[in-house]
Amino acid sequence: MDKPDFVLVVPRERDGFHLVEQYRYPVGGRFWEFPQGALAEGLTRGEPCREAAEADMVQCWVDAAALDDMVADGRFVDAASPAALALLWRRPRGGRRSGPW
């Protein structure tokens, strides 16, 4: 599948992450992932103003252990999202990896 250039955001807060779940037409299912798309600026907290194609999008916050479980059981599978998570968790913090592995 060819995918045009896009931005992926790893929205880490406290000891967890904000995720979105939406229907992905190319694979015919709903999946949890990090937010991605065109670069957005000037974002603020509050109710989202979604485009029509995003009307059924769901957002949630999960702690790092729950996200690790989602990766393991196949609920977090969009190729770009697990790749970004793996890169984040490989990044040294205080001399050790920052992820649960």
Tab-separated table of C-alpha atoms in Angstrom:
chain	number	residue	atom	x	y	z
A	1	MET	CA	0.000	0.000	0.000
A	2	ASP	CA	1.287	3.444	-0.908
A	3	LYS	CA	0.761	6.065	1.796
A	4	PRO	CA	1.376	9.775	1.175
A	5	ASP	CA	3.627	11.757	3.499
A	6	PHE	CA	2.065	12.320	6.912
A	7	VAL	CA	2.845	13.401	10.444
A	8	LEU	CA	2.589	11.039	13.411
A	9	VAL	CA	2.381	12.453	16.942
A	10	VAL	CA	3.369	10.431	20.021
A	11	PRO	CA	1.220	12.206	22.628
A	12	ARG	CA	2.887	11.105	25.845
A	13	GLU	CA	1.474	12.484	29.081
A	14	ARG	CA	2.145	11.439	32.648
A	15	ASP	CA	3.130	7.763	32.393
A	16	GLY	CA	0.991	6.970	29.379
A	17	PHE	CA	-0.219	7.927	25.925
A	18	HIS	CA	-3.238	9.390	24.151
A	19	LEU	CA	-4.520	7.116	21.372
A	20	VAL	CA	-7.212	7.339	18.717
A	21	GLU	CA	-9.330	4.526	17.328
A	22	GLN	CA	-10.804	4.843	13.880
A	23	TYR	CA	-11.966	2.816	10.944
A	24	ARG	CA	-9.238	2.176	8.373
A	25	TYR	CA	-10.822	1.436	5.000
A	26	PRO	CA	-7.751	-0.213	3.361
A	27	VAL	CA	-7.751	-2.970	6.017
A	28	GLY	CA	-11.486	-3.001	6.768
A	29	GLY	CA	-11.399	-2.549	10.529
A	30	ARG	CA	-11.087	-0.276	13.550
A	31	PHE	CA	-7.666	0.077	15.121
A	32	TRP	CA	-5.970	2.002	17.920
A	33	GLU	CA	-3.044	4.168	16.858
A	34	PHE	CA	-1.189	7.387	17.551
A	35	PRO	CA	-2.779	10.446	15.915
A	36	GLN	CA	-1.538	10.964	12.379
A	37	GLY	CA	-2.330	12.991	9.320
A	38	ALA	CA	-1.525	16.532	8.262
A	39	LEU	CA	0.467	18.701	10.651
A	40	ALA	CA	-1.859	20.609	12.957
A	41	GLU	CA	-0.886	23.797	14.741
A	42	GLY	CA	-2.446	25.784	17.548
A	43	LEU	CA	-4.094	22.788	19.219
A	44	THR	CA	-5.866	23.236	22.544
A	45	ARG	CA	-7.533	20.894	25.027
A	46	GLY	CA	-11.270	20.430	24.762
A	47	GLU	CA	-13.866	18.977	22.448
A	48	PRO	CA	-12.398	18.155	19.037
A	49	CYS	CA	-13.620	19.734	15.837
A	50	ARG	CA	-13.501	16.718	13.526
A	51	GLU	CA	-13.803	16.469	9.775
A	52	ALA	CA	-16.697	14.340	8.484
A	53	ALA	CA	-14.362	11.386	7.808
A	54	GLU	CA	-13.269	11.469	11.466
A	55	ALA	CA	-16.738	11.635	13.008
A	56	ASP	CA	-16.548	8.118	14.485
A	57	MET	CA	-13.011	8.535	15.876
A	58	VAL	CA	-12.594	7.641	19.557
A	59	GLN	CA	-9.837	8.976	21.834
A	60	CYS	CA	-8.500	7.520	25.066
A	61	TRP	CA	-5.505	7.691	27.407
A	62	VAL	CA	-3.737	4.450	28.405
A	63	ASP	CA	-0.804	3.868	30.713
A	64	ALA	CA	2.420	2.420	29.290
A	65	ALA	CA	1.709	-1.111	30.567
A	66	ALA	CA	-1.741	-1.152	28.930
A	67	LEU	CA	-0.244	0.030	25.636
A	68	ASP	CA	2.352	-2.742	25.830
A	69	ASP	CA	-0.534	-5.229	26.281
A	70	MET	CA	-2.312	-3.705	23.250
A	71	VAL	CA	0.814	-4.236	21.135
A	72	ALA	CA	1.141	-7.838	22.347
A	73	ASP	CA	-2.486	-8.801	21.676
A	74	GLY	CA	-2.795	-7.105	18.269
A	75	ARG	CA	-4.954	-4.076	19.082
A	76	PHE	CA	-2.175	-1.558	18.256
A	77	VAL	CA	-0.937	-2.622	14.833
A	78	ASP	CA	-0.834	0.361	12.462
A	79	ALA	CA	2.724	0.036	11.137
A	80	ALA	CA	3.770	3.610	11.869
A	81	SER	CA	2.471	3.660	15.465
A	82	PRO	CA	4.322	0.594	16.845
A	83	ALA	CA	7.442	1.730	14.958
A	84	ALA	CA	7.275	5.164	16.622
A	85	LEU	CA	6.681	3.540	20.012
A	86	ALA	CA	9.662	1.223	19.555
A	87	LEU	CA	11.899	4.165	18.656
A	88	LEU	CA	10.686	6.090	21.705
A	89	TRP	CA	11.252	3.159	24.059
A	90	ARG	CA	14.741	2.545	22.681
A	91	ARG	CA	15.764	6.117	23.452
A	92	PRO	CA	17.982	6.147	26.554
A	93	ARG	CA	16.657	7.995	29.599
A	94	GLY	CA	19.031	8.192	32.529
A	95	GLY	CA	21.192	5.378	31.151
A	96	ARG	CA	18.347	2.906	30.545
A	97	ARG	CA	15.564	2.357	28.054
A	98	SER	CA	12.341	4.196	28.849
A	99	GLY	CA	9.866	1.442	27.869
A	100	PRO	CA	8.484	-1.558	29.733
A	101	TRP	CA	10.583	-4.110	27.821
